[in-house]
Structure formats: structure tokens, C-alpha cells
CSV table of C-alpha atoms in Angstrom, one decimal:
chain,number,residue,atom,x,y,z
A,250,MET,CA,-38.8,-101.3,12.4
A,251,THR,CA,-38.6,-101.7,9.1
A,252,HIS,CA,-37.9,-98.7,6.5
A,253,GLN,CA,-40.9,-97.3,4.3
A,254,THR,CA,-40.2,-95.9,1.3
A,255,ILE,CA,-42.3,-93.2,-0.4
A,256,ARG,CA,-43.7,-95.5,-2.5
A,257,ASP,CA,-45.0,-97.7,0.5
A,258,ILE,CA,-46.3,-94.6,2.0
A,259,LEU,CA,-48.1,-93.2,-1.0
A,260,ALA,CA,-49.9,-97.5,-1.4
A,261,ASP,CA,-51.2,-96.8,1.9
A,262,HIS,CA,-52.5,-93.4,1.5
A,263,PRO,CA,-56.6,-93.4,0.6
A,264,ALA,CA,-56.0,-90.9,-2.2
A,265,PHE,CA,-53.7,-93.6,-4.2
A,266,HIS,CA,-55.8,-96.5,-3.7
A,267,GLY,CA,-56.2,-98.0,-6.9
A,268,PHE,CA,-52.8,-97.0,-8.2
A,269,ASP,CA,-51.3,-100.3,-9.6
A,270,GLY,CA,-47.3,-100.4,-9.0
A,271,ALA,CA,-46.0,-98.6,-12.1
A,272,ALA,CA,-47.9,-95.5,-11.6
A,273,LEU,CA,-47.2,-95.4,-8.0
A,274,ASP,CA,-43.5,-95.6,-9.0
A,275,LEU,CA,-43.8,-92.9,-10.8
A,276,ILE,CA,-45.2,-90.2,-8.5
A,277,ALA,CA,-43.3,-91.4,-5.7
A,278,GLY,CA,-40.1,-90.5,-7.9
A,279,CYS,CA,-41.7,-86.9,-7.5
A,280,GLY,CA,-41.4,-87.5,-4.0
A,281,ARG,CA,-39.7,-86.2,-0.9
A,282,ASN,CA,-39.4,-86.3,2.8
A,283,MET,CA,-40.4,-83.1,4.4
A,284,ARG,CA,-40.3,-82.1,8.5
A,285,TYR,CA,-41.6,-78.9,9.8
A,286,LYS,CA,-41.5,-77.6,13.5
A,287,ALA,CA,-44.4,-76.5,15.3
A,288,GLY,CA,-45.4,-72.7,13.9
A,289,ASP,CA,-43.1,-73.3,10.7
A,290,LEU,CA,-45.1,-72.4,7.5
A,291,LEU,CA,-45.4,-74.9,5.1
A,292,PHE,CA,-46.1,-72.1,2.4
A,293,ARG,CA,-47.6,-68.4,2.2
A,294,GLU,CA,-50.7,-67.2,0.6
A,295,GLY,CA,-49.5,-66.0,-2.9
A,296,ASP,CA,-46.2,-68.3,-3.2
A,297,PRO,CA,-46.3,-70.3,-6.6
A,298,ALA,CA,-47.5,-73.8,-5.6
A,299,GLU,CA,-45.1,-75.7,-6.6
A,300,THR,CA,-45.6,-78.8,-3.8
A,301,VAL,CA,-48.2,-81.3,-3.2
A,302,VAL,CA,-47.7,-81.6,0.9
A,303,ILE,CA,-48.9,-85.1,2.2
A,304,LEU,CA,-49.1,-85.0,6.2
A,305,ARG,CA,-47.7,-88.4,7.4
A,306,HIS,CA,-47.5,-87.4,11.4
A,307,GLY,CA,-48.6,-84.0,13.2
A,308,ASP,CA,-51.3,-81.4,12.4
A,309,ALA,CA,-51.5,-78.0,10.2
A,310,ALA,CA,-53.7,-75.4,9.8
A,311,ILE,CA,-54.7,-73.7,6.9
A,312,GLU,CA,-55.1,-69.6,7.7
A,313,LEU,CA,-57.0,-67.1,5.7
A,314,ALA,CA,-55.6,-63.0,6.2
A,315,ALA,CA,-59.2,-61.4,7.3
A,316,PRO,CA,-58.7,-57.5,7.1
A,317,GLY,CA,-58.7,-56.0,10.7
A,318,ARG,CA,-59.2,-59.7,12.2
A,319,GLY,CA,-55.2,-61.1,11.3
A,320,LYS,CA,-54.6,-64.9,10.7
A,321,LEU,CA,-57.7,-66.8,10.9
A,322,ARG,CA,-57.7,-70.6,11.2
A,323,VAL,CA,-60.0,-72.0,8.7
A,324,GLU,CA,-59.0,-75.6,8.5
A,325,SER,CA,-57.4,-78.1,10.6
A,326,LEU,CA,-55.5,-80.7,8.8
A,327,HIS,CA,-54.4,-84.2,10.4
A,328,PRO,CA,-52.2,-87.2,9.3
A,329,GLY,CA,-53.2,-88.6,5.8
A,330,ASP,CA,-54.4,-85.1,4.5
A,331,ILE,CA,-53.3,-83.3,1.3
A,332,VAL,CA,-52.2,-79.8,2.4
A,333,ASP,CA,-53.0,-77.9,-0.5
A,334,TRP,CA,-54.7,-78.2,-3.9
A,335,SER,CA,-53.4,-74.9,-5.5
A,336,TRP,CA,-51.1,-76.9,-7.3
A,337,LEU,CA,-54.0,-77.9,-9.8
A,338,LEU,CA,-55.3,-74.7,-10.9
A,339,PRO,CA,-53.4,-72.1,-12.6
A,340,PRO,CA,-52.2,-69.5,-12.2
A,341,CYS,CA,-50.9,-72.5,-9.6
A,342,ARG,CA,-50.8,-69.7,-6.5
A,343,ALA,CA,-51.3,-70.8,-2.8
A,344,MET,CA,-54.5,-69.4,-2.0
A,345,SER,CA,-53.8,-69.6,1.9
A,346,ASP,CA,-51.1,-70.0,4.3
A,347,ALA,CA,-50.3,-73.2,5.5
A,348,ARG,CA,-48.9,-73.6,8.9
A,349,ALA,CA,-47.4,-76.7,11.2
A,350,VAL,CA,-49.5,-76.6,14.4
A,351,THR,CA,-47.1,-79.6,15.8
A,352,ASP,CA,-43.9,-81.1,14.4
A,353,VAL,CA,-45.0,-82.5,11.4
A,354,ALA,CA,-43.2,-84.9,8.9
A,355,ALA,CA,-44.7,-85.0,5.4
A,356,ILE,CA,-44.4,-86.1,2.0
A,357,ALA,CA,-43.5,-83.5,-0.5
A,358,LEU,CA,-44.4,-84.0,-4.5
A,359,ASP,CA,-42.9,-81.5,-7.0
A,360,ALA,CA,-46.3,-80.7,-8.6
A,361,ARG,CA,-44.4,-80.0,-12.1
A,362,CYS,CA,-43.2,-83.5,-11.8
A,363,VAL,CA,-46.8,-85.1,-10.9
A,364,LEU,CA,-48.0,-82.6,-13.9
A,365,ASP,CA,-45.7,-83.8,-16.3
A,366,LYS,CA,-45.9,-87.7,-15.4
A,367,CYS,CA,-49.9,-86.9,-15.9
A,368,ASP,CA,-49.1,-85.4,-19.1
A,369,GLU,CA,-46.4,-87.8,-20.3
A,370,HIS,CA,-48.9,-91.0,-19.2
A,371,THR,CA,-52.6,-89.9,-19.7
A,372,GLU,CA,-54.3,-92.9,-18.0
A,373,LEU,CA,-52.1,-92.1,-14.6
A,374,GLY,CA,-53.3,-88.2,-15.0
A,375,TYR,CA,-57.1,-89.4,-15.4
A,376,ARG,CA,-56.7,-92.2,-12.7
A,377,LEU,CA,-55.3,-89.3,-10.3
A,378,PHE,CA,-57.6,-86.4,-10.9
A,379,ARG,CA,-60.5,-88.9,-10.9
A,380,LEU,CA,-59.6,-90.5,-7.6
A,381,TRP,CA,-58.4,-86.9,-6.0
A,382,LEU,CA,-61.6,-85.2,-7.0
A,383,PRO,CA,-63.5,-86.8,-4.1
A,384,HIS,CA,-61.1,-85.6,-1.7
A,385,LEU,CA,-61.1,-82.3,-3.0
A,386,ALA,CA,-64.6,-81.8,-2.9
A,387,ARG,CA,-64.6,-83.0,1.0
A,388,ARG,CA,-62.0,-80.7,1.8
A,389,VAL,CA,-63.9,-77.6,0.4
A,390,ARG,CA,-67.2,-78.9,2.2
A,391,MET,CA,-65.3,-79.0,5.5
A,392,GLN,CA,-63.8,-75.5,4.9
A,393,ARG,CA,-67.3,-74.4,4.2
A,394,LEU,CA,-68.7,-75.8,7.6
A,395,GLN,CA,-65.6,-74.2,9.3
A,396,LEU,CA,-65.8,-70.9,7.7
A,397,LEU,CA,-70.1,-71.2,8.6
A,398,ASP,CA,-68.9,-71.7,12.0
A,399,LEU,CA,-66.5,-69.4,12.2
A,400,TYR,CA,-68.6,-66.3,11.1
A,401,GLY,CA,-71.7,-67.7,12.9
A,402,ALA,CA,-70.0,-67.4,16.2
A,403,HIS,CA,-68.5,-63.7,15.1
A,404,ALA,CA,-72.3,-62.7,14.2
A,405,ARG,CA,-74.0,-63.7,18.1
């Protein structure tokens, strides 16, 4: 079995297709491997959004607190998904909880590092936002559909 570097893992990820080797090197320099046990919180709503978590193995869930109803799972995430986008939007605070449903292996990119690299290398920043925006839009659509299903089931 060959050892994959963070750069190799990112190069294989659809959200990084179109990045050249130099751009992948810059972003990979912001990353580290992370592991979470089933049930662990990856982050909590309101926490500073300091990390870009990319699932490699295992599943996670996005949860929202609903008054009188506890935590509601509004999105299920699987290998390849980028867990949170809050780091892109000031004030850069997590807008939900994220919990490992199974044991999870992930790449965690330091958000400040990624943003600094984008500021230093504007072409990298442009490419990152241009390539990642469709992933973000797809996720917003999926959360919307899950919320419609959830509230539709409770309205019956």
C-alpha cells in the first residue's frame, strides 16, 4: 500500500480538479490529517470556523438546534464532502454542529492559512472560489431539500 500525501489526496478530490501542482502545494501546506470517533463533534454551532474539514472516510451529519425538538439532522455527509463553509463568511463562526456518525478520517485545512494563501496568490483565490462555489451551491440545495422533507414529514 502506498502512502498518500495530503497533496495527493487533494489532487484526487473533485473540488481541487483544475488546480495546478503549485496551487496544490500551497493548499496542502495548510493541511493535516484528523480522526474522529463516531459521536464526536467536529465543531459546534457558534465556534470560530477555523478549519476546512474534507471527509476522506466515514460519514458525518450537520445538525441544527430546534427549540423544543433538540438536535435535528439536516444534512448527511459522506467521503469527499467538504463539511463546512462558515470559514468563508465573516464573522467566520460555525452555523451548525457537525458530528461524526461513524469513525471519520479527514483532511483539516487551516482556514486562516488557506485565506492568507489566497490573498498572497490572487489567482489561487479566484480559482478556489470559482471551483468551490458550485459545491457550496449544491450543498445549500441539498440542505434545503432535506429541510423540506423534514418539515413536510412533521406537518402531516
